[in-house]
Every structure is written in C-alpha cells, then in structure tokens.
Short mmCIF file of C-alpha atoms in Angstrom, two decimals:
data_model
loop_
_atom_site.label_atom_id
_atom_site.label_comp_id
_atom_site.label_asym_id
_atom_site.label_seq_id
_atom_site.Cartn_x
_atom_site.Cartn_y
_atom_site.Cartn_z
CA MET O 2 4.88 20.44 29.01
CA THR O 3 1.67 19.00 27.60
CA ASP O 4 0.41 22.33 26.29
CA ILE O 5 3.63 22.91 24.35
CA LEU O 6 3.01 19.79 22.29
CA LYS O 7 -0.67 20.53 21.69
CA LYS O 8 0.03 24.12 20.65
CA SER O 9 2.76 23.06 18.22
CA ASN O 10 0.11 21.66 15.83
CA LEU O 11 2.71 19.26 14.42
CA PRO O 12 1.29 16.09 12.83
CA VAL O 13 1.33 13.06 15.12
CA ILE O 14 1.20 9.70 13.30
CA PHE O 15 0.69 6.43 15.13
CA VAL O 16 2.60 3.67 13.31
CA LEU O 17 1.03 0.28 14.05
CA GLY O 18 1.86 -3.23 12.96
CA GLY O 19 2.82 -6.54 14.53
CA PRO O 20 6.38 -7.29 15.62
CA GLY O 21 8.51 -7.77 12.52
CA SER O 22 6.10 -5.97 10.17
CA GLY O 23 8.80 -3.52 9.00
CA LYS O 24 7.57 -0.42 10.85
CA GLY O 25 11.10 0.67 11.77
CA THR O 26 12.39 0.45 8.20
CA GLN O 27 9.51 2.56 6.88
CA CYS O 28 9.91 5.09 9.68
CA GLU O 29 13.60 5.57 8.76
CA ARG O 30 12.57 6.44 5.21
CA ILE O 31 9.86 8.82 6.38
CA VAL O 32 12.38 10.63 8.59
CA GLN O 33 14.76 11.06 5.64
CA LYS O 34 12.11 12.34 3.24
CA TYR O 35 9.75 14.34 5.45
CA GLY O 36 11.86 15.44 8.44
CA TYR O 37 9.63 13.74 11.01
CA THR O 38 10.94 12.56 14.37
CA HIS O 39 10.71 8.78 14.80
CA LEU O 40 9.99 7.66 18.34
CA SER O 41 9.80 3.92 18.89
CA SER O 42 8.29 2.97 22.24
CA GLY O 43 10.41 -0.21 22.09
CA ASP O 44 13.64 1.73 21.48
CA LEU O 45 12.87 4.15 24.31
CA LEU O 46 12.19 1.26 26.66
CA ARG O 47 15.36 -0.59 25.60
CA ALA O 48 17.41 2.58 26.10
CA GLU O 49 16.03 2.84 29.64
CA VAL O 50 16.91 -0.85 30.24
CA GLN O 51 20.47 -0.29 28.98
CA SER O 52 20.85 2.74 31.26
CA GLY O 53 20.87 0.28 34.19
CA SER O 54 18.42 2.37 36.21
CA ASP O 55 16.01 0.81 38.71
CA LEU O 56 13.20 1.48 36.23
CA GLY O 57 15.28 -0.20 33.51
CA LYS O 58 15.65 -3.35 35.60
CA GLU O 59 11.89 -3.52 36.20
CA LEU O 60 11.22 -3.00 32.49
CA ASN O 61 13.66 -5.75 31.50
CA ALA O 62 11.89 -8.28 33.74
CA THR O 63 8.52 -7.35 32.22
CA MET O 64 9.79 -7.51 28.61
CA GLU O 65 11.44 -10.92 29.15
CA LYS O 66 8.04 -12.32 30.08
CA GLY O 67 6.50 -10.86 26.90
CA GLU O 68 4.18 -8.69 28.99
CA LEU O 69 3.22 -5.06 28.31
CA VAL O 70 5.04 -2.31 30.19
CA PRO O 71 2.79 -0.03 32.33
CA LEU O 72 1.02 2.65 30.30
CA GLU O 73 2.20 5.58 32.44
CA THR O 74 5.86 4.60 32.00
CA VAL O 75 5.71 4.39 28.19
CA LEU O 76 3.69 7.61 27.93
CA ARG O 77 6.16 9.51 30.09
CA LEU O 78 9.15 8.33 28.00
CA ILE O 79 7.41 9.26 24.71
CA ARG O 80 6.26 12.67 25.96
CA GLU O 81 9.76 13.57 27.23
CA ALA O 82 11.32 12.54 23.90
CA MET O 83 8.75 14.59 21.93
CA VAL O 84 9.39 17.74 23.98
CA GLN O 85 13.16 17.34 23.46
CA ALA O 86 12.70 17.10 19.66
CA LEU O 87 10.12 19.90 19.36
CA GLY O 88 12.49 22.59 18.11
CA SER O 89 13.71 20.68 15.06
CA SER O 90 10.81 18.37 14.16
CA LYS O 91 8.26 18.58 11.35
CA GLY O 92 6.05 15.95 12.95
CA PHE O 93 6.16 12.79 15.01
CA LEU O 94 6.03 9.11 14.13
CA ILE O 95 5.01 7.18 17.21
CA ASP O 96 6.04 3.61 16.45
CA GLY O 97 4.51 0.66 18.32
CA TYR O 98 2.18 2.83 20.39
CA PRO O 99 -0.66 2.89 21.34
CA ARG O 100 -1.14 -0.85 21.82
CA GLU O 101 -4.64 -0.51 23.27
CA VAL O 102 -7.47 2.03 23.21
CA ASP O 103 -6.77 3.21 26.79
CA GLN O 104 -3.26 4.19 25.73
CA ALA O 105 -4.63 6.12 22.74
CA LEU O 106 -7.09 8.03 24.91
CA LYS O 107 -4.44 8.86 27.52
CA PHE O 108 -2.02 10.00 24.80
CA GLU O 109 -4.56 12.38 23.24
CA GLU O 110 -5.53 13.70 26.66
CA GLN O 111 -2.00 14.20 28.05
CA VAL O 112 0.21 14.74 25.00
CA ALA O 113 -1.39 15.66 21.64
CA ALA O 114 -4.08 14.61 19.17
CA CYS O 115 -3.39 11.81 16.68
CA THR O 116 -3.52 13.07 13.08
CA LEU O 117 -3.20 9.77 11.21
CA VAL O 118 -2.69 6.04 11.85
CA LEU O 119 -0.55 3.91 9.50
CA TYR O 120 -1.12 0.19 9.96
CA PHE O 121 1.37 -2.21 8.34
CA GLU O 122 -0.49 -5.47 7.79
CA LEU O 123 1.38 -8.78 7.58
CA PRO O 124 0.43 -12.46 8.19
CA ASP O 125 1.57 -13.94 11.53
CA ALA O 126 3.61 -16.66 9.80
CA VAL O 127 5.71 -14.05 7.97
CA MET O 128 6.21 -11.96 11.12
CA THR O 129 7.32 -15.05 13.07
CA GLU O 130 9.78 -16.05 10.36
CA ARG O 131 11.27 -12.55 10.27
CA LEU O 132 11.62 -12.31 14.05
CA LEU O 133 13.28 -15.73 14.41
CA LYS O 134 15.75 -14.73 11.69
CA ARG O 135 16.40 -11.42 13.47
CA GLY O 136 16.85 -13.30 16.77
CA GLU O 137 19.87 -15.14 15.35
CA THR O 138 21.83 -11.89 15.43
CA SER O 139 19.88 -9.31 17.46
CA GLY O 140 20.55 -10.64 20.95
CA ARG O 141 17.09 -9.39 21.94
CA VAL O 142 15.48 -11.34 24.80
CA ASP O 143 12.08 -11.30 23.09
CA ASP O 144 13.13 -12.79 19.71
CA ASN O 145 12.37 -16.44 20.51
CA ALA O 146 9.49 -18.71 19.44
CA ASP O 147 7.54 -18.77 22.72
CA THR O 148 7.73 -15.03 23.33
CA ILE O 149 6.95 -14.25 19.67
CA ARG O 150 3.77 -16.32 19.89
CA LYS O 151 2.70 -14.43 23.02
CA ARG O 152 3.57 -11.07 21.46
CA LEU O 153 1.47 -11.81 18.38
CA MET O 154 -1.52 -12.89 20.48
CA THR O 155 -1.24 -9.75 22.61
CA PHE O 156 -0.88 -7.58 19.51
CA HIS O 157 -4.05 -8.91 17.86
CA GLN O 158 -6.16 -8.79 21.01
CA LEU O 159 -5.25 -5.21 21.85
CA SER O 160 -4.48 -3.49 18.53
CA GLN O 161 -7.66 -4.40 16.64
CA PRO O 162 -9.80 -2.17 18.89
CA VAL O 163 -7.28 0.68 18.40
CA MET O 164 -7.72 0.47 14.63
CA CYS O 165 -11.51 0.42 15.03
CA HIS O 166 -11.29 3.46 17.33
CA TYR O 167 -9.32 5.37 14.66
CA GLU O 168 -11.26 3.91 11.73
CA LYS O 169 -11.60 7.21 9.85
CA ARG O 170 -7.96 8.16 10.41
CA CYS O 171 -6.47 4.67 9.87
CA ARG O 172 -4.76 3.68 6.60
CA THR O 173 -3.93 -0.03 6.15
CA ILE O 174 -0.80 -0.76 4.10
CA ASN O 175 0.07 -4.22 2.78
CA ALA O 176 3.52 -4.94 4.28
CA GLU O 177 4.10 -8.19 2.41
CA ARG O 178 5.84 -6.46 -0.50
CA THR O 179 9.19 -4.84 -1.26
CA VAL O 180 10.31 -1.96 0.98
CA ASP O 181 10.08 0.41 -2.03
CA ASP O 182 6.53 -0.59 -2.93
CA ILE O 183 5.39 -0.18 0.67
CA PHE O 184 7.06 3.23 0.90
CA GLN O 185 5.29 4.43 -2.25
CA ASP O 186 1.95 3.85 -0.52
CA VAL O 187 3.23 5.57 2.64
CA CYS O 188 4.27 8.63 0.63
CA LYS O 189 0.82 8.89 -0.96
CA GLU O 190 -0.77 9.07 2.48
CA LEU O 191 1.76 11.54 3.86
CA ASP O 192 1.53 13.81 0.81
CA VAL O 193 -2.26 13.96 1.24
CA LEU O 194 -1.73 14.80 4.92
CA ALA O 195 0.79 17.54 4.09
CA ALA O 196 -1.67 19.11 1.63
CA GLN O 197 -4.43 19.04 4.26
CA CYS O 198 -2.18 20.65 6.87
CA LYS O 199 -1.17 23.36 4.41
CA ALA O 200 -4.79 24.07 3.52
CA ALA O 201 -5.67 24.38 7.20
CA GLU O 202 -2.97 26.99 7.94
#
C-alpha cells in the first residue's frame, strides 16, 4: 500500500494553520482549480466518530478534552483515504496534519514525501473570534472558549517545530485578508510547483 503512494509521484502538500485560519476554504478552491484531493485529518476523524465504531467513541472522548488523537490512528485514516483516491487525483492536500515533527517523519517514512508546506498565518484573537462564531451553529464539541484556548496552545507548541523542519519547503501566507487575496498567493505557489514537476518529468 505504501509503495503505491510513493511510486505515484503525485505532489503531497501539507496545509498548516491554526484552528479557524481558513485552511478548509482555501483547500476547496485548490480542489476546484487544480484537481487535488483534499484530506482533512479532522474530517476523517469526525467521520469515524459519526460511524459509531468503537474507535469512533474513543476518538470522541479524546477530541472533547481538546487532546491530540494518537499518531498511528490519524496516519492510518489518511493513508487509506489517499489510496482510495489515487486513481483520480492530481495531488494531495493534507489539511491539519502533521501537527508535530514526529508525525511528519512517520508520514514521509510510511506514506509519501512532502512536496510543499502551505502555512496560513493568523493572530490567535482572530482565530478565537472565528471559532466562537462558528460554534454558534456548528454543533462541534470543540468550538467553545476553553477548548479553543487549549487547541491554540497545542497548535503553537507543536506546529512551530514542523515549520522549522520544513523551512525550505514551507510558504507562509497571510490569512488575515479576503479569501480571494489569499487564494491568489496560493495559486502563485502551486503554479511554481506545477512548473517544477513538469520540468522534472
């Protein structure tokens, strides 16, 4: 299974940013324009929770506490989803993963190499405001003030080393602008990547 993904040579882009930084919105646009497959670790986990499986119940308890789900579980869900999409995908957007350097190393070892990292940067105050607003309608257990504070602390402690690890492959994008302005910057990076991939063929 692992070799299939490595041999495919499809671009793998890690999409990083704090909770509420707009990663999902940008990923939707990338999918429409570039034909990439968007895999959100959060969505995969929530789908497992909704399935009502034993694993889903364990995951729900962990997420309610604002804690991180075990690395092996997330990696397995992502890898399975990538293999399923392999036939029709032009590349993969891995959203919200890796959250720490260990996860990045395990991913590259067991799944595929990371081609590029997109980091959507946004002040904590803005992320908190967005998440509280979303919590009014989302029904998500983790959209409340206490859990948001914990999630932001966890994000900063763990994600900064990831960005340092991928320093040469990491592109920081200012996410405190309009969706269109942000996407323009995203397209510049992806167009450069597409040209590099073509040149390497």
